[in-house]
Amino acid sequence: MNAAWVFPGQGSQAVGMGHDLYVHSPTARAVFDQADEVLGFSLSHLCFEGPETALTATENAQPALLTVSTALVRVLEEIGGTALVRPLAVAGHSLGEYSALVAGGALDFATALRLVRRRGELMAAAHEGSMAAVIGLAQPDLEQICQQVRRGDHGETVVIANYNAPDQLVISGSAAAVAEAGQIAKECGAKRVLGLKVSAAFHSPLMQAAAEGMAHEIAHADVRDLEVPLIANVTAEVLRSAEAVRQEVVAQVTAPVRWIASVEAMLTHGCTTFVEIGPGKVLTGLVRRIAPQARLVTLSNLADIQAFVAQL
């Protein structure tokens, strides 16, 4: 099967995620139990019972999504057999890149869990800036608008943070600059500009302190060469070495997520099926708009996995 495994990022979390896995799969239960032990609190309870406000907090949402995606991978490999379901490539959207690094063999789960917990804390501590999705405006036009605002009287930061799909881009920066760029985008023909419920300007230069914090964390972490190639957020290039992984996890904090280019790179790599592993269907929707010819599979619970394996 010429498949890419893709993993969703922050925003896909939902109260109740992973509960069916925990109840019915000892393999998945072991993942949740390990997460609780490593973090020193009941992340599993937070995933299953909430409250939603606590689960949505950046420092909790990031390890929670990593845990659910990893549990799904372990169950998929158990039911389908590692050789049968092994992907050609892995990739993740922002935070989801850590789930991809675990699935690809660069990080063990406990190490990744500590890293994303710290990543979430560092990002939550930024408390600066905002983000907005811009729907229906061409990439060159939005890039020009951001450049115009940066060159304005106040010279505040605003950049494209996520190249999600041809008709969906996300801008990030100071609150004033994001608001100004969003208003100009609407005047230039954007169908919608939607403010995102985030605590800071993720994937922008305003996250430099968080990037420096992650550089310290990854320098002391055990990172291995990838067993399955990773398509990187920052460059949309194939990564295989431990050193490349170290550079990627630091750079992605301030750099944009080049998801369009990443999907195109996976197609070039020979991937014809995209398997989204994690709660929700956000990436499935984006891939459909980038590569309508691709086969799309969403695995967010035990029934999904069983149905998928039965078709192999």
mmCIF file of C-alpha atoms in Angstrom:
data_model
loop_
_atom_site.group_PDB
_atom_site.id
_atom_site.type_symbol
_atom_site.label_atom_id
_atom_site.label_comp_id
_atom_site.label_asym_id
_atom_site.label_seq_id
_atom_site.Cartn_x
_atom_site.Cartn_y
_atom_site.Cartn_z
ATOM 1 C CA MET A 1 0.000 0.000 0.000
ATOM 2 C CA ASN A 2 1.532 3.305 -1.089
ATOM 3 C CA ALA A 3 0.341 5.266 1.912
ATOM 4 C CA ALA A 4 1.360 8.359 3.806
ATOM 5 C CA TRP A 5 0.420 8.580 7.460
ATOM 6 C CA VAL A 6 -0.517 12.141 8.390
ATOM 7 C CA PHE A 7 -1.163 13.415 11.898
ATOM 8 C CA PRO A 8 -3.349 16.380 12.934
ATOM 9 C CA GLY A 9 -2.216 19.281 15.084
ATOM 10 C CA GLN A 10 -3.683 21.450 17.801
ATOM 11 C CA GLY A 11 -7.344 22.268 17.278
ATOM 12 C CA SER A 12 -8.363 18.679 16.499
ATOM 13 C CA GLN A 13 -8.707 17.723 20.169
ATOM 14 C CA ALA A 14 -12.140 16.769 21.478
ATOM 15 C CA VAL A 15 -13.378 15.527 24.830
ATOM 16 C CA GLY A 16 -13.878 11.759 24.643
ATOM 17 C CA MET A 17 -11.105 11.125 22.132
ATOM 18 C CA GLY A 18 -9.400 7.772 22.541
ATOM 19 C CA HIS A 19 -11.859 6.411 25.109
ATOM 20 C CA ASP A 20 -13.019 3.483 22.966
ATOM 21 C CA LEU A 21 -9.386 2.504 22.395
ATOM 22 C CA TYR A 22 -8.677 2.591 26.128
ATOM 23 C CA VAL A 23 -11.694 0.439 26.935
ATOM 24 C CA HIS A 24 -11.241 -2.211 24.237
ATOM 25 C CA SER A 25 -7.485 -2.395 23.556
ATOM 26 C CA PRO A 26 -4.842 -3.299 26.155
ATOM 27 C CA THR A 27 -2.234 -1.996 23.704
ATOM 28 C CA ALA A 28 -3.855 1.435 23.573
ATOM 29 C CA ARG A 29 -4.468 1.410 27.332
ATOM 30 C CA ALA A 30 -0.746 0.942 27.887
ATOM 31 C CA VAL A 31 -0.062 4.112 25.867
ATOM 32 C CA PHE A 32 -2.470 6.186 27.949
ATOM 33 C CA ASP A 33 -1.160 4.716 31.196
ATOM 34 C CA GLN A 34 2.403 5.541 30.159
ATOM 35 C CA ALA A 35 1.380 9.117 29.370
ATOM 36 C CA ASP A 36 -0.184 9.503 32.809
ATOM 37 C CA GLU A 37 2.983 8.168 34.434
ATOM 38 C CA VAL A 38 5.408 10.300 32.408
ATOM 39 C CA LEU A 39 3.459 13.535 32.901
ATOM 40 C CA GLY A 40 2.550 12.953 36.529
ATOM 41 C CA PHE A 41 -1.176 13.609 36.116
ATOM 42 C CA SER A 42 -4.147 11.860 34.505
ATOM 43 C CA LEU A 43 -3.942 12.987 30.903
ATOM 44 C CA SER A 44 -6.208 10.069 30.028
ATOM 45 C CA HIS A 45 -8.974 11.453 32.259
ATOM 46 C CA LEU A 46 -8.554 14.836 30.590
ATOM 47 C CA CYS A 47 -8.904 13.218 27.149
ATOM 48 C CA PHE A 48 -11.958 11.183 28.114
ATOM 49 C CA GLU A 49 -13.814 13.505 30.501
ATOM 50 C CA GLY A 50 -12.442 17.017 29.999
ATOM 51 C CA PRO A 51 -13.278 19.684 30.938
ATOM 52 C CA GLU A 52 -12.942 21.084 27.438
ATOM 53 C CA THR A 53 -11.316 24.298 28.665
ATOM 54 C CA ALA A 54 -8.488 22.334 30.287
ATOM 55 C CA LEU A 55 -8.078 19.984 27.321
ATOM 56 C CA THR A 56 -7.900 22.950 24.943
ATOM 57 C CA ALA A 57 -5.073 24.621 26.896
ATOM 58 C CA THR A 58 -1.978 24.462 24.702
ATOM 59 C CA GLU A 59 0.192 22.666 27.266
ATOM 60 C CA ASN A 60 -2.471 19.924 27.610
ATOM 61 C CA ALA A 61 -3.810 19.696 24.064
ATOM 62 C CA GLN A 62 -0.390 18.960 22.602
ATOM 63 C CA PRO A 63 0.476 15.877 24.710
ATOM 64 C CA ALA A 64 -3.145 14.723 24.521
ATOM 65 C CA LEU A 65 -3.166 14.680 20.724
ATOM 66 C CA LEU A 66 0.223 12.967 20.620
ATOM 67 C CA THR A 67 -1.066 10.275 22.979
ATOM 68 C CA VAL A 68 -4.249 9.565 21.032
ATOM 69 C CA SER A 69 -2.430 9.441 17.689
ATOM 70 C CA THR A 70 0.246 7.129 19.107
ATOM 71 C CA ALA A 71 -2.361 4.814 20.604
ATOM 72 C CA LEU A 72 -4.098 4.629 17.217
ATOM 73 C CA VAL A 73 -0.800 3.775 15.492
ATOM 74 C CA ARG A 74 -0.009 1.021 18.002
ATOM 75 C CA VAL A 75 -3.435 -0.548 17.547
ATOM 76 C CA LEU A 76 -3.214 -0.225 13.753
ATOM 77 C CA GLU A 77 0.152 -1.997 13.742
ATOM 78 C CA GLU A 78 -1.155 -4.676 16.094
ATOM 79 C CA ILE A 79 -4.275 -5.459 14.068
ATOM 80 C CA GLY A 80 -2.848 -4.939 10.600
ATOM 81 C CA GLY A 81 0.691 -6.145 11.124
ATOM 82 C CA THR A 82 3.645 -3.772 10.831
ATOM 83 C CA ALA A 83 4.750 -5.069 7.427
ATOM 84 C CA LEU A 84 1.272 -4.812 5.912
ATOM 85 C CA VAL A 85 0.419 -1.287 7.060
ATOM 86 C CA ARG A 86 3.913 0.271 6.975
ATOM 87 C CA PRO A 87 3.722 3.684 5.237
ATOM 88 C CA LEU A 88 5.993 5.115 2.554
ATOM 89 C CA ALA A 89 6.228 8.414 4.443
ATOM 90 C CA VAL A 90 4.945 10.192 7.534
ATOM 91 C CA ALA A 91 4.052 13.840 8.119
ATOM 92 C CA GLY A 92 2.218 15.915 10.681
ATOM 93 C CA HIS A 93 0.685 19.364 10.761
ATOM 94 C CA SER A 94 2.611 21.512 13.297
ATOM 95 C CA LEU A 95 2.260 19.606 16.597
ATOM 96 C CA GLY A 96 1.306 16.544 14.542
ATOM 97 C CA GLU A 97 4.894 16.360 13.341
ATOM 98 C CA TYR A 98 5.818 14.897 16.752
ATOM 99 C CA SER A 99 3.285 12.090 16.282
ATOM 100 C CA ALA A 100 4.889 11.483 12.879
ATOM 101 C CA LEU A 101 8.353 11.385 14.468
ATOM 102 C CA VAL A 102 7.188 8.709 16.914
ATOM 103 C CA ALA A 103 5.528 6.709 14.148
ATOM 104 C CA GLY A 104 8.623 7.098 11.990
ATOM 105 C CA GLY A 105 10.974 5.881 14.714
ATOM 106 C CA ALA A 106 12.929 9.079 15.447
ATOM 107 C CA LEU A 107 11.513 9.572 18.953
ATOM 108 C CA ASP A 108 10.249 7.132 21.536
ATOM 109 C CA PHE A 109 6.836 7.997 22.923
ATOM 110 C CA ALA A 110 8.015 9.079 26.390
ATOM 111 C CA THR A 111 10.607 11.453 24.925
ATOM 112 C CA ALA A 112 8.107 12.951 22.506
ATOM 113 C CA LEU A 113 5.592 13.354 25.317
ATOM 114 C CA ARG A 114 8.031 15.365 27.436
ATOM 115 C CA LEU A 115 8.997 17.467 24.435
ATOM 116 C CA VAL A 116 5.450 18.392 23.435
ATOM 117 C CA ARG A 117 4.452 19.126 27.013
ATOM 118 C CA ARG A 118 7.361 21.568 27.193
ATOM 119 C CA ARG A 119 6.585 22.899 23.713
ATOM 120 C CA GLY A 120 3.036 23.603 24.806
ATOM 121 C CA GLU A 121 4.233 25.386 27.943
ATOM 122 C CA LEU A 122 6.675 27.522 25.974
ATOM 123 C CA MET A 123 4.101 28.433 23.348
ATOM 124 C CA ALA A 124 1.432 29.196 25.944
ATOM 125 C CA ALA A 125 3.870 31.477 27.775
ATOM 126 C CA ALA A 126 4.249 33.704 24.714
ATOM 127 C CA HIS A 127 0.900 35.469 25.285
ATOM 128 C CA GLU A 128 1.567 37.718 22.306
ATOM 129 C CA GLY A 129 -0.223 38.182 19.029
ATOM 130 C CA SER A 130 -3.061 36.443 17.234
ATOM 131 C CA MET A 131 -3.878 34.375 14.149
ATOM 132 C CA ALA A 132 -6.577 34.404 11.476
ATOM 133 C CA ALA A 133 -7.606 32.085 8.658
ATOM 134 C CA VAL A 134 -7.977 33.745 5.275
ATOM 135 C CA ILE A 135 -10.335 31.912 2.932
ATOM 136 C CA GLY A 136 -10.466 32.367 -0.809
ATOM 137 C CA LEU A 137 -7.522 34.671 -1.505
ATOM 138 C CA ALA A 138 -4.554 33.716 -3.673
ATOM 139 C CA GLN A 139 -1.247 33.119 -1.907
ATOM 140 C CA PRO A 140 0.706 35.844 -3.791
ATOM 141 C CA ASP A 141 -1.952 38.421 -2.949
ATOM 142 C CA LEU A 142 -1.874 37.579 0.761
ATOM 143 C CA GLU A 143 1.931 37.576 0.823
ATOM 144 C CA GLN A 144 1.890 41.053 -0.698
ATOM 145 C CA ILE A 145 -0.637 42.247 1.886
ATOM 146 C CA CYS A 146 1.493 40.954 4.756
ATOM 147 C CA GLN A 147 4.538 42.661 3.279
ATOM 148 C CA GLN A 148 2.570 45.896 2.924
ATOM 149 C CA VAL A 149 1.509 45.835 6.580
ATOM 150 C CA ARG A 150 5.048 45.049 7.765
ATOM 151 C CA ARG A 151 6.320 48.044 5.818
ATOM 152 C CA GLY A 152 3.622 50.311 7.238
ATOM 153 C CA ASP A 153 3.960 53.090 9.765
ATOM 154 C CA HIS A 154 4.133 50.744 12.751
ATOM 155 C CA GLY A 155 6.144 47.971 11.087
ATOM 156 C CA GLU A 156 4.468 45.241 13.110
ATOM 157 C CA THR A 157 4.882 41.529 12.450
ATOM 158 C CA VAL A 158 2.449 39.581 10.279
ATOM 159 C CA VAL A 159 3.301 36.533 8.158
ATOM 160 C CA ILE A 160 1.599 33.580 6.527
ATOM 161 C CA ALA A 161 1.841 30.874 9.175
ATOM 162 C CA ASN A 162 0.020 27.973 7.515
ATOM 163 C CA TYR A 163 -0.177 27.167 3.807
ATOM 164 C CA ASN A 164 -3.047 24.757 4.424
ATOM 165 C CA ALA A 165 -4.720 24.504 1.016
ATOM 166 C CA PRO A 166 -4.939 26.636 -2.133
ATOM 167 C CA ASP A 167 -7.994 28.415 -0.759
ATOM 168 C CA GLN A 168 -7.055 28.386 2.946
ATOM 169 C CA LEU A 169 -4.118 30.274 4.410
ATOM 170 C CA VAL A 170 -3.481 31.399 7.977
ATOM 171 C CA ILE A 171 -1.780 34.624 9.027
ATOM 172 C CA SER A 172 -0.003 35.173 12.332
ATOM 173 C CA GLY A 173 1.596 38.122 14.102
ATOM 174 C CA SER A 174 0.846 41.057 16.356
ATOM 175 C CA ALA A 175 -2.873 41.501 16.991
ATOM 176 C CA ALA A 176 -2.959 44.919 15.287
ATOM 177 C CA ALA A 177 -1.081 43.701 12.211
ATOM 178 C CA VAL A 178 -3.236 40.570 11.833
ATOM 179 C CA ALA A 179 -6.380 42.701 12.086
ATOM 180 C CA GLU A 180 -5.072 45.178 9.504
ATOM 181 C CA ALA A 181 -3.954 42.440 7.098
ATOM 182 C CA GLY A 182 -7.289 40.682 7.518
ATOM 183 C CA GLN A 183 -9.226 43.839 6.701
ATOM 184 C CA ILE A 184 -7.133 44.477 3.585
ATOM 185 C CA ALA A 185 -7.583 40.843 2.563
ATOM 186 C CA LYS A 186 -11.364 41.226 2.706
ATOM 187 C CA GLU A 187 -11.155 44.401 0.639
ATOM 188 C CA CYS A 188 -9.041 42.480 -1.897
ATOM 189 C CA GLY A 189 -11.616 39.730 -2.321
ATOM 190 C CA ALA A 190 -11.095 37.180 0.457
ATOM 191 C CA LYS A 191 -14.325 35.282 1.044
ATOM 192 C CA ARG A 192 -13.826 35.176 4.804
ATOM 193 C CA VAL A 193 -11.309 36.100 7.471
ATOM 194 C CA LEU A 194 -11.777 34.128 10.679
ATOM 195 C CA GLY A 195 -9.919 34.848 13.918
ATOM 196 C CA LEU A 196 -8.525 31.700 15.514
ATOM 197 C CA LYS A 197 -8.901 30.857 19.196
ATOM 198 C CA VAL A 198 -5.212 30.706 20.045
ATOM 199 C CA SER A 199 -3.168 32.271 22.826
ATOM 200 C CA ALA A 200 -0.293 33.580 20.708
ATOM 201 C CA ALA A 201 1.099 34.098 17.205
ATOM 202 C CA PHE A 202 2.189 30.540 16.437
ATOM 203 C CA HIS A 203 4.573 29.914 13.513
ATOM 204 C CA SER A 204 5.740 33.521 13.422
ATOM 205 C CA PRO A 205 8.884 35.398 14.499
ATOM 206 C CA LEU A 206 7.063 36.283 17.735
ATOM 207 C CA MET A 207 7.649 32.684 18.869
ATOM 208 C CA GLN A 208 11.440 33.079 18.912
ATOM 209 C CA ALA A 209 11.697 32.602 22.687
ATOM 210 C CA ALA A 210 9.760 29.335 22.406
ATOM 211 C CA ALA A 211 12.056 28.194 19.599
ATOM 212 C CA GLU A 212 15.093 28.884 21.764
ATOM 213 C CA GLY A 213 13.504 26.879 24.562
ATOM 214 C CA MET A 214 12.894 23.949 22.202
ATOM 215 C CA ALA A 215 16.499 24.140 21.003
ATOM 216 C CA HIS A 216 17.586 23.516 24.591
ATOM 217 C CA GLU A 217 15.104 20.661 25.030
ATOM 218 C CA ILE A 218 15.941 18.810 21.808
ATOM 219 C CA ALA A 219 19.684 19.151 22.429
ATOM 220 C CA HIS A 220 19.270 16.917 25.487
ATOM 221 C CA ALA A 221 16.769 14.475 23.939
ATOM 222 C CA ASP A 222 17.459 11.048 22.455
ATOM 223 C CA VAL A 223 16.798 11.368 18.713
ATOM 224 C CA ARG A 224 17.364 8.558 16.218
ATOM 225 C CA ASP A 225 17.518 8.376 12.437
ATOM 226 C CA LEU A 226 14.079 7.847 10.938
ATOM 227 C CA GLU A 227 12.961 4.356 9.932
ATOM 228 C CA VAL A 228 10.245 5.882 7.726
ATOM 229 C CA PRO A 229 10.994 9.159 5.888
ATOM 230 C CA LEU A 230 9.428 12.331 7.270
ATOM 231 C CA ILE A 231 8.128 15.096 5.014
ATOM 232 C CA ALA A 232 9.091 18.230 6.941
ATOM 233 C CA ASN A 233 6.737 21.106 7.752
ATOM 234 C CA VAL A 234 9.415 23.738 7.257
ATOM 235 C CA THR A 235 10.853 22.684 3.889
ATOM 236 C CA ALA A 236 8.460 19.999 2.582
ATOM 237 C CA GLU A 237 11.608 17.947 1.980
ATOM 238 C CA VAL A 238 12.306 14.336 2.956
ATOM 239 C CA LEU A 239 14.128 14.017 6.292
ATOM 240 C CA ARG A 240 15.905 10.856 7.397
ATOM 241 C CA SER A 241 18.672 11.769 9.855
ATOM 242 C CA ALA A 242 18.529 12.507 13.573
ATOM 243 C CA GLU A 243 20.360 15.802 13.038
ATOM 244 C CA ALA A 244 17.800 16.926 10.474
ATOM 245 C CA VAL A 245 15.036 16.089 12.960
ATOM 246 C CA ARG A 246 16.695 18.215 15.654
ATOM 247 C CA GLN A 247 16.853 21.177 13.291
ATOM 248 C CA GLU A 248 13.265 20.691 12.152
ATOM 249 C CA VAL A 249 11.635 20.694 15.600
ATOM 250 C CA VAL A 250 13.325 23.997 16.441
ATOM 251 C CA ALA A 251 12.698 25.697 13.102
ATOM 252 C CA GLN A 252 9.018 24.726 12.932
ATOM 253 C CA VAL A 253 8.146 26.833 15.986
ATOM 254 C CA THR A 254 8.693 30.082 14.081
ATOM 255 C CA ALA A 255 8.499 28.894 10.445
ATOM 256 C CA PRO A 256 5.277 28.427 8.474
ATOM 257 C CA VAL A 257 3.651 25.030 7.994
ATOM 258 C CA ARG A 258 3.987 24.320 4.269
ATOM 259 C CA TRP A 259 1.216 21.767 4.081
ATOM 260 C CA ILE A 260 0.391 22.228 0.396
ATOM 261 C CA ALA A 261 4.005 21.589 -0.576
ATOM 262 C CA SER A 262 4.215 18.704 1.910
ATOM 263 C CA VAL A 263 1.257 16.911 0.331
ATOM 264 C CA GLU A 264 2.713 17.499 -3.132
ATOM 265 C CA ALA A 265 6.031 16.054 -1.894
ATOM 266 C CA MET A 266 4.260 12.946 -0.589
ATOM 267 C CA LEU A 267 2.640 12.477 -3.988
ATOM 268 C CA THR A 268 6.055 12.771 -5.633
ATOM 269 C CA HIS A 269 7.372 10.227 -3.107
ATOM 270 C CA GLY A 270 4.828 7.745 -4.476
ATOM 271 C CA CYS A 271 2.044 8.095 -1.911
ATOM 272 C CA THR A 272 -1.419 7.559 -3.387
ATOM 273 C CA THR A 273 -3.306 6.994 -0.114
ATOM 274 C CA PHE A 274 -3.345 9.471 2.779
ATOM 275 C CA VAL A 275 -4.248 7.990 6.159
ATOM 276 C CA GLU A 276 -5.107 10.622 8.780
ATOM 277 C CA ILE A 277 -4.400 9.155 12.223
ATOM 278 C CA GLY A 278 -5.943 11.128 15.067
ATOM 279 C CA PRO A 279 -9.191 12.803 16.088
ATOM 280 C CA GLY A 280 -11.180 14.693 13.479
ATOM 281 C CA LYS A 281 -10.870 15.014 9.713
ATOM 282 C CA VAL A 282 -9.088 18.348 9.292
ATOM 283 C CA LEU A 283 -6.154 17.033 7.259
ATOM 284 C CA THR A 284 -8.398 14.792 5.176
ATOM 285 C CA GLY A 285 -10.323 17.879 4.112
ATOM 286 C CA LEU A 286 -7.128 19.774 3.269
ATOM 287 C CA VAL A 287 -5.616 16.887 1.294
ATOM 288 C CA ARG A 288 -8.855 16.547 -0.691
ATOM 289 C CA ARG A 289 -8.474 20.156 -1.858
ATOM 290 C CA ILE A 290 -4.776 19.759 -2.687
ATOM 291 C CA ALA A 291 -4.847 16.276 -4.248
ATOM 292 C CA PRO A 292 -8.415 15.307 -5.230
ATOM 293 C CA GLN A 293 -7.080 12.174 -6.943
ATOM 294 C CA ALA A 294 -5.725 10.709 -3.690
ATOM 295 C CA ARG A 295 -7.438 7.966 -1.691
ATOM 296 C CA LEU A 296 -8.323 9.296 1.760
ATOM 297 C CA VAL A 297 -8.695 7.322 4.990
ATOM 298 C CA THR A 298 -9.477 8.658 8.456
ATOM 299 C CA LEU A 299 -8.593 6.604 11.539
ATOM 300 C CA SER A 300 -9.909 8.140 14.740
ATOM 301 C CA ASN A 301 -11.261 5.128 16.637
ATOM 302 C CA LEU A 302 -11.087 1.354 16.875
ATOM 303 C CA ALA A 303 -13.933 0.756 14.400
ATOM 304 C CA ASP A 304 -12.134 2.859 11.780
ATOM 305 C CA ILE A 305 -8.983 0.767 12.186
ATOM 306 C CA GLN A 306 -10.837 -2.529 11.971
ATOM 307 C CA ALA A 307 -12.675 -1.443 8.819
ATOM 308 C CA PHE A 308 -9.467 -0.170 7.213
ATOM 309 C CA VAL A 309 -7.484 -3.340 7.919
ATOM 310 C CA ALA A 310 -10.316 -5.500 6.622
ATOM 311 C CA GLN A 311 -9.975 -3.806 3.227
ATOM 312 C CA LEU A 312 -6.220 -4.405 2.935
#
